[in-house]
Amino acid sequence: MSDRLSALNLDVVPASRVEADGALWALAHAKAGPRLVILAPATASRVLEGFEGETTGVAEGAVLVGPASTKNAAALRGRLEWLRPRPLGTRTSAGLGDRLGLATPGHVRAVRAVGGVAAIAPIFPQQSIREMTRTGRTPIEVMDDATWGMFAEGWKDGTGADADHLKTTADIDACLAVGFSMFTIDPGEHVDSAADAADAATLRARTAALPWADLADSEAAMRRRYLGQSVAVEHLTIAFDEVTLLRAAVKYGRAVAHVARMARHLRQAAGPRLVELEVSVDETETPTSPAEHYWVANELNRLEVEWVSLAPRFVGRFEKGVDYIGDLGELEKDIAAHAALARHFGPYKLSLHSGSDKFTVYPIAARLAQGLVHLKTAGTSYLEALRTVAAVDPVFFRAIYAFARERYDTDKASYHVSAELAKAPAAADVPEGDLPGLLEQFDAREILHVTFGSVLKEVAPDGTLRFKDTLFGLLRSNPEAYADNLERHFVKHLQPFVKAR
Ligand SMILES: [Zn+2]
């Protein structure tokens, strides 16, 4: 079949060629964009069912050349089982979110460079509903872009697919329908961070007002279960006096009820399909104490929720696209406690959200979690796209940066960032050769990070998209440069987790 493929005069991506089901499958470059190529001998012609494109029948069998369309992506996932997302369980894993949809080839190369799926189980399709809204993408587009990226690289070792930060049952339905396998439930809106500073009388009043029916519980029963109890969890002693208990219940009670509701919905909607669930409270105001983690896990257990990973809100600051801000010694104690609790109740994985660029945290988290860890990244791949653009078209990059500075004060609202405009160089002041260096400057990095949605949506006076099409064009015409940048950047993220085991 290989000879026939070369006889077709297509610009086939060598890494993409794979034999399966008696047919030969590959991706080819063409002027009109990437093309799916399938060579199916007469004995295997049934594999072409469900695909669209031009089919030419020849004596030796059929050749289909078709677009990289949604229909063909779905048909590919149907035929090539390794492209079909599946639950990863408690294996060490990393989520490689991709806001533009062109990063998966670089992500695949980084995973391969650190030892492949035996070293770290990847999640290529991953996006939160918030970022889908910001980038104007839909769950199926996120899924398809990752499918084509894996296919182009000949990745046959499987993937998870993380529907991130879901807040409603409608979010679950939308992502379930297109094949996501991991559902990250974010009950952040139901977390009452004010409980941290509330006095005993306030806590008692708020406890009485909890949705006890939703929790299948009563205040008296909860008090009996916890008060006066002291539990040893590895090196920790978790003890509940009244204030500790009520604070945990007030802070996380409604969140627990919400997660249980979402988990029930997911179980029902998924039916026999295998899916997994993550609980994330990382995007809340105040840290999750060990006693609070204990209470949340214990209550979710009682409500028969099953989860594979949990993202607490750690101490210090996990800001987007930059290293950890805070006392590493304090963080180490905090991670040790949360990791012990995750082993005690699961075992489940500790999930590190806003996990990109936390280079000082990785060795600590890897050692303490003992492999039970999930690293979640997203926006940092957009920054690598900008690094690529800065090298190939500095003038265009300067325009993006200038625009990002204008947008920053508005766009930062829904992110945890602390960059200050005054500390980031003005666009006009940066010599051309120093432009890529902006991606190493703390303030410029955060400014570029949180403004991606505005950059992608900005419309020029003539009605065209001011940046988006040029940005995509540059990345599409320099795929190797982008993949190289991603590979180099992500090897640094993944290696500490591989070494630790
Ligand atoms: Zn998060």
Short mmCIF file of C-alpha atoms and ligand atoms in Angstrom, two decimals:
data_model
loop_
_atom_site.label_atom_id
_atom_site.label_comp_id
_atom_site.label_asym_id
_atom_site.label_seq_id
_atom_site.Cartn_x
_atom_site.Cartn_y
_atom_site.Cartn_z
CA MET A 1 0.00 0.00 0.00
CA SER A 2 2.94 2.32 0.67
CA ASP A 3 3.89 2.42 -3.02
CA ARG A 4 0.36 3.36 -3.95
CA LEU A 5 0.41 6.16 -1.40
CA SER A 6 3.54 7.67 -2.94
CA ALA A 7 2.03 7.27 -6.43
CA LEU A 8 -0.82 9.60 -5.39
CA ASN A 9 1.52 12.59 -5.37
CA LEU A 10 0.23 13.87 -2.06
CA ASP A 11 2.33 15.74 0.46
CA VAL A 12 1.86 13.10 3.16
CA VAL A 13 2.93 13.83 6.74
CA PRO A 14 5.30 10.90 7.32
CA ALA A 15 4.57 10.55 11.05
CA SER A 16 0.83 10.25 10.39
CA ARG A 17 0.94 7.02 8.34
CA VAL A 18 -0.66 4.16 10.15
CA GLU A 19 -2.02 0.75 9.09
CA ALA A 20 -5.21 -0.39 10.76
CA ASP A 21 -8.29 -2.41 9.88
CA GLY A 22 -6.51 -3.60 6.73
CA ALA A 23 -6.25 -0.03 5.40
CA LEU A 24 -3.59 2.68 5.29
CA TRP A 25 -4.40 6.03 6.93
CA ALA A 26 -2.51 9.31 6.66
CA LEU A 27 -2.73 13.07 6.76
CA ALA A 28 -1.55 15.09 3.77
CA HIS A 29 -0.91 18.78 3.27
CA ALA A 30 -2.71 20.49 0.40
CA LYS A 31 -3.34 24.07 -0.64
CA ALA A 32 -6.89 23.84 0.67
CA GLY A 33 -5.65 22.66 4.08
CA PRO A 34 -4.93 19.27 5.61
CA ARG A 35 -6.46 16.24 3.87
CA LEU A 36 -7.36 12.87 5.23
CA VAL A 37 -6.14 10.02 3.02
CA ILE A 38 -7.38 6.46 3.32
CA LEU A 39 -6.21 3.60 1.12
CA ALA A 40 -8.55 0.68 1.44
CA PRO A 41 -8.06 -2.54 -0.50
CA ALA A 42 -11.23 -4.20 -1.76
CA THR A 43 -11.21 -6.51 1.26
CA ALA A 44 -11.31 -3.50 3.58
CA SER A 45 -13.57 -1.12 1.67
CA ARG A 46 -16.11 -1.13 4.51
CA VAL A 47 -13.74 1.09 6.53
CA LEU A 48 -14.66 4.02 4.29
CA GLU A 49 -18.22 4.09 5.58
CA GLY A 50 -18.98 7.30 7.40
CA PHE A 51 -16.15 9.31 5.81
CA GLU A 52 -16.62 12.17 3.36
CA GLY A 53 -14.34 13.10 0.49
CA GLU A 54 -13.50 12.06 -3.01
CA THR A 55 -13.31 8.34 -3.45
CA THR A 56 -11.59 6.94 -6.50
CA GLY A 57 -12.05 3.26 -7.08
CA VAL A 58 -9.12 1.53 -8.67
CA ALA A 59 -8.43 -2.11 -9.34
CA GLU A 60 -6.44 -2.59 -6.15
CA GLY A 61 -9.07 -0.90 -3.98
CA ALA A 62 -10.44 2.52 -3.07
CA VAL A 63 -8.64 5.75 -2.20
CA LEU A 64 -10.45 8.43 -0.26
CA VAL A 65 -9.09 11.96 -0.01
CA GLY A 66 -11.23 14.15 2.21
CA PRO A 67 -11.24 17.30 4.32
CA ALA A 68 -10.20 17.54 7.97
CA SER A 69 -13.85 18.02 8.81
CA THR A 70 -15.96 17.30 11.86
CA LYS A 71 -17.55 14.37 10.07
CA ASN A 72 -14.20 12.82 9.21
CA ALA A 73 -12.82 13.43 12.71
CA ALA A 74 -15.79 11.61 14.22
CA ALA A 75 -15.43 8.76 11.73
CA LEU A 76 -11.71 8.52 12.52
CA ARG A 77 -12.40 8.27 16.24
CA GLY A 78 -14.92 5.57 15.41
CA ARG A 79 -12.34 3.55 13.44
CA LEU A 80 -9.05 4.20 15.23
CA GLU A 81 -9.78 3.43 18.86
CA TRP A 82 -6.61 5.18 20.16
CA LEU A 83 -8.07 8.51 19.06
CA ARG A 84 -11.14 7.91 21.23
CA PRO A 85 -10.79 9.57 24.66
CA ARG A 86 -10.92 7.23 27.62
CA PRO A 87 -10.66 7.51 31.40
CA LEU A 88 -7.07 7.52 32.67
CA GLY A 89 -7.75 6.47 36.26
CA THR A 90 -5.08 7.27 38.83
CA ARG A 91 -2.09 7.18 36.48
CA THR A 92 0.18 10.23 36.63
CA SER A 93 -1.28 12.53 34.01
CA ALA A 94 -1.07 15.94 32.40
CA GLY A 95 -3.70 18.08 30.74
CA LEU A 96 -2.39 19.96 27.74
CA GLY A 97 -5.07 22.50 27.01
CA ASP A 98 -4.84 24.28 23.70
CA ARG A 99 -6.76 27.49 23.16
CA LEU A 100 -5.94 27.85 19.46
CA GLY A 101 -6.32 24.22 18.40
CA LEU A 102 -2.90 23.90 16.75
CA ALA A 103 -0.77 22.81 19.70
CA THR A 104 -1.40 19.07 19.91
CA PRO A 105 1.52 18.06 17.63
CA GLY A 106 3.97 19.89 19.92
CA HIS A 107 2.27 18.41 22.98
CA VAL A 108 2.57 14.90 21.55
CA ARG A 109 6.27 15.41 20.93
CA ALA A 110 6.84 16.61 24.49
CA VAL A 111 5.06 13.55 25.94
CA ARG A 112 7.14 11.29 23.70
CA ALA A 113 10.34 13.08 24.67
CA VAL A 114 9.84 12.28 28.37
CA GLY A 115 9.07 8.60 27.79
CA GLY A 116 5.56 8.50 26.33
CA VAL A 117 2.41 7.21 27.91
CA ALA A 118 4.31 4.88 30.26
CA ALA A 119 5.79 7.98 31.85
CA ILE A 120 2.79 10.29 31.78
CA ALA A 121 -0.76 9.80 30.52
CA PRO A 122 -1.78 12.78 28.39
CA ILE A 123 -5.03 14.68 28.01
CA PHE A 124 -4.92 16.49 24.68
CA PRO A 125 -8.52 17.72 24.31
CA GLN A 126 -9.09 19.97 27.31
CA GLN A 127 -10.83 23.28 27.63
CA SER A 128 -13.01 24.98 30.20
CA ILE A 129 -16.39 26.31 29.19
CA ARG A 130 -15.13 29.81 30.07
CA GLU A 131 -12.23 29.55 27.63
CA MET A 132 -14.46 28.08 24.93
CA THR A 133 -16.66 31.14 25.25
CA ARG A 134 -13.63 33.43 25.14
CA THR A 135 -12.15 31.79 22.07
CA GLY A 136 -15.48 31.27 20.31
CA ARG A 137 -14.91 27.50 20.21
CA THR A 138 -17.34 24.68 20.84
CA PRO A 139 -16.70 21.35 22.61
CA ILE A 140 -16.64 19.50 19.27
CA GLU A 141 -14.03 21.89 17.84
CA VAL A 142 -11.80 21.30 20.87
CA MET A 143 -12.21 17.56 20.40
CA ASP A 144 -11.60 17.63 16.63
CA ASP A 145 -8.50 19.83 16.78
CA ALA A 146 -6.90 17.40 19.23
CA THR A 147 -7.99 14.43 17.08
CA TRP A 148 -6.27 15.88 14.00
CA GLY A 149 -3.18 16.80 16.02
CA MET A 150 -2.81 13.26 17.40
CA PHE A 151 -3.49 11.78 13.97
CA ALA A 152 -0.88 14.02 12.31
CA GLU A 153 1.77 12.83 14.79
CA GLY A 154 0.78 9.16 14.62
CA TRP A 155 -0.01 9.14 18.35
CA LYS A 156 -1.46 5.69 19.09
CA ASP A 157 -1.18 5.58 22.87
CA GLY A 158 -4.52 7.07 23.80
CA THR A 159 -5.72 10.19 25.50
CA GLY A 160 -8.14 11.44 28.09
CA ALA A 161 -10.39 14.41 27.30
CA ASP A 162 -11.10 16.93 30.04
CA ALA A 163 -14.25 19.02 30.00
CA ASP A 164 -12.83 21.55 32.41
CA HIS A 165 -14.52 23.76 35.01
CA LEU A 166 -18.09 22.69 34.33
CA LYS A 167 -20.70 24.59 36.29
CA THR A 168 -24.05 23.30 35.04
CA THR A 169 -25.65 20.05 33.93
CA ALA A 170 -26.02 21.60 30.47
CA ASP A 171 -22.21 21.92 30.35
CA ILE A 172 -21.97 18.21 31.14
CA ASP A 173 -24.43 17.28 28.39
CA ALA A 174 -22.65 19.38 25.76
CA CYS A 175 -19.27 17.79 26.48
CA LEU A 176 -20.57 14.25 26.97
CA ALA A 177 -22.24 14.40 23.56
CA VAL A 178 -18.94 14.85 21.75
CA GLY A 179 -16.93 12.22 23.58
CA PHE A 180 -15.21 13.88 26.54
CA SER A 181 -14.16 11.31 29.14
CA MET A 182 -13.22 13.45 32.14
CA PHE A 183 -15.58 15.93 33.74
CA THR A 184 -14.12 18.57 36.02
CA ILE A 185 -16.87 19.84 38.28
CA ASP A 186 -16.31 23.36 39.56
CA PRO A 187 -18.63 24.19 42.47
CA GLY A 188 -16.70 27.41 43.13
CA GLU A 189 -19.84 29.60 43.03
CA HIS A 190 -21.21 27.54 45.91
CA VAL A 191 -18.12 27.90 48.11
CA ASP A 192 -18.62 30.45 50.90
CA SER A 193 -15.13 31.87 51.43
CA ALA A 194 -16.47 34.37 53.98
CA ALA A 195 -16.74 31.44 56.40
CA ASP A 196 -12.99 31.74 57.02
CA ALA A 197 -13.44 34.98 58.92
CA ALA A 198 -16.89 34.33 60.44
CA ASP A 199 -17.36 34.05 64.22
CA ALA A 200 -19.04 31.13 65.98
CA ALA A 201 -22.48 32.73 66.13
CA THR A 202 -22.45 33.50 62.40
CA LEU A 203 -21.26 29.98 61.62
CA ARG A 204 -24.08 28.47 63.70
CA ALA A 205 -26.69 30.56 61.90
CA ARG A 206 -25.30 29.69 58.48
CA THR A 207 -25.01 26.02 59.34
CA ALA A 208 -28.71 25.92 60.21
CA ALA A 209 -29.47 27.37 56.78
CA LEU A 210 -27.54 24.75 54.78
CA PRO A 211 -29.52 22.69 52.22
CA TRP A 212 -29.76 19.67 54.52
CA ALA A 213 -32.22 17.80 52.33
CA ASP A 214 -29.84 18.06 49.33
CA LEU A 215 -27.08 16.78 51.59
CA ALA A 216 -29.28 13.85 52.72
CA ASP A 217 -28.29 14.85 56.24
CA SER A 218 -29.22 16.90 59.28
CA GLU A 219 -27.18 19.24 61.40
CA ALA A 220 -27.56 17.01 64.45
CA ALA A 221 -26.40 13.93 62.52
CA MET A 222 -23.41 15.79 61.14
CA ARG A 223 -22.41 17.03 64.58
CA ARG A 224 -22.59 13.45 65.89
CA ARG A 225 -20.37 12.18 63.05
CA TYR A 226 -17.57 14.69 63.53
CA LEU A 227 -17.55 16.47 66.89
CA GLY A 228 -14.92 15.22 69.27
CA GLN A 229 -13.50 12.92 66.60
CA SER A 230 -9.79 12.86 66.01
CA VAL A 231 -8.53 10.86 63.04
CA ALA A 232 -4.95 9.98 62.18
CA VAL A 233 -4.21 10.31 58.46
CA GLU A 234 -0.55 9.44 57.98
CA HIS A 235 1.38 12.28 59.62
CA LEU A 236 -1.76 14.38 60.19
CA THR A 237 -4.21 14.47 63.04
CA ILE A 238 -7.56 15.75 61.83
CA ALA A 239 -9.71 16.90 64.73
CA PHE A 240 -13.03 18.70 64.67
CA ASP A 241 -14.07 21.12 67.36
CA GLU A 242 -17.33 22.98 66.79
CA VAL A 243 -15.86 25.97 64.98
CA THR A 244 -13.64 23.87 62.70
CA LEU A 245 -16.59 21.66 61.78
CA LEU A 246 -19.09 24.42 61.16
CA ARG A 247 -16.57 26.44 59.18
CA ALA A 248 -15.95 23.48 56.88
CA ALA A 249 -19.68 22.83 56.52
CA VAL A 250 -20.59 26.46 55.86
CA LYS A 251 -17.70 26.98 53.46
CA TYR A 252 -18.14 23.79 51.43
CA GLY A 253 -21.61 22.40 52.24
CA ARG A 254 -23.40 23.90 49.24
CA ALA A 255 -20.44 22.99 47.03
CA VAL A 256 -20.64 19.36 48.13
CA ALA A 257 -24.38 19.30 47.40
CA HIS A 258 -23.72 20.79 43.96
CA VAL A 259 -20.98 18.27 43.11
CA ALA A 260 -23.25 15.41 44.20
CA ARG A 261 -26.02 16.76 41.95
CA MET A 262 -23.64 17.10 38.99
CA ALA A 263 -22.17 13.62 39.59
CA ARG A 264 -25.63 12.05 39.66
CA HIS A 265 -26.49 13.79 36.41
CA LEU A 266 -23.26 12.64 34.79
CA ARG A 267 -23.77 9.04 35.89
CA GLN A 268 -27.28 9.01 34.50
CA ALA A 269 -26.43 10.78 31.25
CA ALA A 270 -23.32 8.69 30.57
CA GLY A 271 -25.12 5.38 31.03
CA PRO A 272 -22.74 2.52 30.25
CA ARG A 273 -20.00 4.82 28.95
CA LEU A 274 -16.88 4.99 31.10
CA VAL A 275 -16.20 8.50 32.35
CA GLU A 276 -14.29 10.00 35.27
CA LEU A 277 -14.82 12.99 37.47
CA GLU A 278 -12.59 15.64 39.00
CA VAL A 279 -13.64 17.96 41.81
CA SER A 280 -12.04 21.41 41.66
CA VAL A 281 -12.29 24.20 44.20
CA ASP A 282 -9.05 25.84 43.11
CA GLU A 283 -10.60 29.07 41.87
CA THR A 284 -11.84 30.24 45.25
CA GLU A 285 -10.68 33.04 47.52
CA THR A 286 -9.17 31.21 50.47
CA PRO A 287 -7.07 28.04 50.86
CA THR A 288 -8.61 24.65 51.58
CA SER A 289 -7.38 23.55 55.01
CA PRO A 290 -6.58 19.85 55.62
CA ALA A 291 -9.65 19.58 57.89
CA GLU A 292 -11.79 21.07 55.11
CA HIS A 293 -10.36 18.69 52.53
CA TYR A 294 -11.16 15.85 54.97
CA TRP A 295 -14.73 17.08 55.42
CA VAL A 296 -15.33 17.52 51.68
CA ALA A 297 -13.93 14.10 50.78
CA ASN A 298 -15.76 12.37 53.61
CA GLU A 299 -19.08 14.00 52.67
CA LEU A 300 -18.68 13.25 48.96
CA ASN A 301 -17.97 9.65 49.91
CA ARG A 302 -21.10 9.54 52.03
CA LEU A 303 -23.09 10.86 49.06
CA GLU A 304 -21.57 8.09 46.90
CA VAL A 305 -19.73 10.41 44.55
CA GLU A 306 -16.73 8.78 42.86
CA TRP A 307 -13.89 10.98 41.73
CA VAL A 308 -10.44 10.40 40.29
CA SER A 309 -8.81 13.70 41.20
CA LEU A 310 -9.35 16.72 43.39
CA ALA A 311 -7.96 20.23 43.07
CA PRO A 312 -7.86 21.98 46.43
CA ARG A 313 -7.12 25.67 46.69
CA PHE A 314 -3.50 25.54 47.90
CA VAL A 315 -1.81 28.19 50.02
CA GLY A 316 -0.03 31.00 48.19
CA ARG A 317 -0.80 32.07 44.65
CA PHE A 318 -1.04 29.97 41.49
CA GLU A 319 -1.26 32.75 38.94
CA LYS A 320 -1.62 32.15 35.22
CA GLY A 321 1.52 31.48 33.21
CA VAL A 322 4.07 32.34 35.91
CA ASP A 323 5.84 30.51 38.73
CA TYR A 324 4.38 30.03 42.21
CA ILE A 325 4.14 33.12 44.40
CA GLY A 326 4.42 32.41 48.11
CA ASP A 327 6.42 30.53 50.70
CA LEU A 328 7.60 27.23 49.22
CA GLY A 329 8.04 25.75 52.69
CA GLU A 330 4.39 26.47 53.52
CA LEU A 331 3.30 25.06 50.19
CA GLU A 332 5.31 21.91 50.78
CA LYS A 333 3.50 21.32 54.10
CA ASP A 334 0.18 22.03 52.40
CA ILE A 335 0.77 19.63 49.50
CA ALA A 336 1.99 16.94 51.93
CA ALA A 337 -1.27 17.20 53.86
CA HIS A 338 -3.52 17.17 50.77
CA ALA A 339 -1.57 14.26 49.27
CA ALA A 340 -1.95 12.24 52.47
CA LEU A 341 -5.72 12.89 52.43
CA ALA A 342 -5.93 11.88 48.77
CA ARG A 343 -4.26 8.56 49.58
CA HIS A 344 -6.48 8.09 52.64
CA PHE A 345 -9.81 8.64 50.90
CA GLY A 346 -9.07 7.40 47.37
CA PRO A 347 -6.52 6.97 46.46
CA TYR A 348 -7.22 9.80 44.07
CA LYS A 349 -4.92 12.25 42.36
CA LEU A 350 -4.10 15.75 43.51
CA SER A 351 -4.83 18.05 40.61
CA LEU A 352 -2.63 21.10 40.10
CA HIS A 353 -4.69 23.74 38.31
CA SER A 354 -3.17 26.82 36.73
CA GLY A 355 -0.33 24.34 36.72
CA SER A 356 1.77 25.76 33.90
CA ASP A 357 5.10 27.41 34.56
CA LYS A 358 5.19 26.38 38.26
CA PHE A 359 8.72 25.11 37.88
CA THR A 360 9.64 25.44 41.56
CA VAL A 361 6.53 23.46 42.58
CA TYR A 362 6.90 20.41 40.31
CA PRO A 363 9.70 18.60 42.18
CA ILE A 364 7.85 19.13 45.47
CA ALA A 365 4.46 18.00 44.18
CA ALA A 366 5.93 15.05 42.30
CA ARG A 367 7.79 13.77 45.36
CA LEU A 368 4.93 14.23 47.84
CA ALA A 369 2.10 12.96 45.63
CA GLN A 370 4.06 9.79 44.82
CA GLY A 371 2.67 9.63 41.31
CA LEU A 372 -0.91 10.43 42.30
CA VAL A 373 -0.93 13.75 40.53
CA HIS A 374 -2.53 15.49 37.59
CA LEU A 375 -0.96 18.62 36.11
CA LYS A 376 -3.38 20.94 34.31
CA THR A 377 -2.11 23.57 31.87
CA ALA A 378 -3.76 25.63 29.15
CA GLY A 379 -2.82 29.24 28.44
CA THR A 380 0.89 28.65 28.40
CA SER A 381 0.57 27.03 24.95
CA TYR A 382 -0.89 30.30 23.68
CA LEU A 383 2.20 32.07 25.03
CA GLU A 384 4.38 29.62 23.08
CA ALA A 385 2.35 30.51 20.00
CA LEU A 386 3.17 34.16 20.64
CA ARG A 387 6.85 33.27 21.11
CA THR A 388 6.73 31.65 17.69
CA VAL A 389 5.06 34.72 16.20
CA ALA A 390 7.56 37.06 17.87
CA ALA A 391 10.37 35.25 16.08
CA VAL A 392 8.79 35.10 12.62
CA ASP A 393 6.91 38.44 12.55
CA PRO A 394 8.13 40.84 15.27
CA VAL A 395 6.08 43.76 13.94
CA PHE A 396 2.86 41.79 14.23
CA PHE A 397 3.80 40.55 17.70
CA ARG A 398 4.46 44.13 18.80
CA ALA A 399 0.94 45.07 17.68
CA ILE A 400 -0.54 42.19 19.71
CA TYR A 401 1.43 43.25 22.77
CA ALA A 402 0.38 46.89 22.45
CA PHE A 403 -3.26 45.81 22.17
CA ALA A 404 -2.89 43.42 25.13
CA ARG A 405 -1.65 46.30 27.29
CA GLU A 406 -4.77 48.28 26.36
CA ARG A 407 -7.06 45.39 27.24
CA TYR A 408 -5.35 44.17 30.40
CA ASP A 409 -7.22 46.15 33.04
CA THR A 410 -10.55 44.91 31.68
CA ASP A 411 -9.57 41.33 30.87
CA LYS A 412 -7.78 40.52 34.12
CA ALA A 413 -11.06 40.60 36.07
CA SER A 414 -11.82 36.88 35.92
CA TYR A 415 -8.26 35.65 36.49
CA HIS A 416 -5.89 35.42 39.42
CA VAL A 417 -3.08 37.68 38.21
CA SER A 418 -1.07 40.49 39.77
CA ALA A 419 0.80 42.01 36.82
CA GLU A 420 0.92 45.78 36.70
CA LEU A 421 0.87 47.74 33.48
CA ALA A 422 3.41 50.22 34.82
CA LYS A 423 5.93 47.40 35.29
CA ALA A 424 5.57 46.02 31.77
CA PRO A 425 7.61 47.80 29.09
CA ALA A 426 5.61 49.96 26.67
CA ALA A 427 5.34 48.28 23.28
CA ALA A 428 7.14 51.06 21.43
CA ASP A 429 10.10 50.98 23.83
CA VAL A 430 11.13 47.40 23.15
CA PRO A 431 13.82 46.96 20.47
CA GLU A 432 12.80 44.40 17.87
CA GLY A 433 15.42 41.88 18.94
CA ASP A 434 14.16 42.01 22.53
CA LEU A 435 10.50 41.34 21.72
CA PRO A 436 10.62 37.56 22.36
CA GLY A 437 12.15 38.44 25.74
CA LEU A 438 8.79 39.93 26.78
CA LEU A 439 7.66 36.35 27.25
CA GLU A 440 10.16 36.05 30.12
CA GLN A 441 9.05 39.27 31.81
CA PHE A 442 6.54 38.57 34.62
CA ASP A 443 4.12 41.43 33.96
CA ALA A 444 4.21 41.24 30.16
CA ARG A 445 3.65 37.47 30.38
CA GLU A 446 0.49 37.78 32.46
CA ILE A 447 -0.75 40.66 30.33
CA LEU A 448 -0.34 38.57 27.18
CA HIS A 449 -1.82 35.52 28.91
CA VAL A 450 -5.20 36.88 30.02
CA THR A 451 -5.93 38.96 26.92
CA PHE A 452 -5.99 36.08 24.43
CA GLY A 453 -9.79 36.19 24.08
CA SER A 454 -9.75 39.86 23.15
CA VAL A 455 -6.88 39.32 20.72
CA LEU A 456 -8.79 36.56 18.97
CA LYS A 457 -12.05 38.52 18.80
CA GLU A 458 -10.84 42.04 17.99
CA VAL A 459 -12.35 43.36 14.77
CA ALA A 460 -10.49 45.90 12.58
CA PRO A 461 -12.27 49.00 11.19
CA ASP A 462 -12.70 47.20 7.84
CA GLY A 463 -14.67 44.40 9.52
CA THR A 464 -11.98 41.74 9.35
CA LEU A 465 -10.50 40.10 12.44
CA ARG A 466 -7.62 42.30 13.47
CA PHE A 467 -5.25 39.59 14.72
CA LYS A 468 -6.82 36.14 14.58
CA ASP A 469 -6.42 35.20 10.94
CA THR A 470 -2.85 36.47 10.69
CA LEU A 471 -1.94 34.69 13.93
CA PHE A 472 -3.35 31.40 12.68
CA GLY A 473 -1.75 31.89 9.29
CA LEU A 474 1.69 32.40 10.84
CA LEU A 475 1.33 29.31 13.03
CA ARG A 476 0.06 27.18 10.15
CA SER A 477 2.94 28.21 7.91
CA ASN A 478 5.52 27.62 10.67
CA PRO A 479 4.28 24.38 12.25
CA GLU A 480 7.75 23.06 13.06
CA ALA A 481 8.81 26.23 14.85
CA TYR A 482 5.63 26.17 16.96
CA ALA A 483 5.97 22.46 17.73
CA ASP A 484 9.64 22.94 18.71
CA ASN A 485 8.75 25.72 21.12
CA LEU A 486 5.97 23.66 22.67
CA GLU A 487 8.12 20.56 22.97
CA ARG A 488 10.94 22.42 24.70
CA HIS A 489 8.54 24.21 27.04
CA PHE A 490 6.52 21.12 28.00
CA VAL A 491 9.47 18.81 28.52
CA LYS A 492 10.35 21.19 31.37
CA HIS A 493 6.82 20.75 32.75
CA LEU A 494 6.63 16.98 32.48
CA GLN A 495 10.16 15.81 33.28
CA PRO A 496 10.00 16.47 37.06
CA PHE A 497 6.97 14.18 37.33
CA VAL A 498 8.68 11.40 35.41
CA LYS A 499 11.94 11.63 37.34
CA ALA A 500 10.21 11.39 40.69
CA ARG A 501 8.97 7.86 40.06
ZN ZN B 1 -8.76 25.43 37.63
#
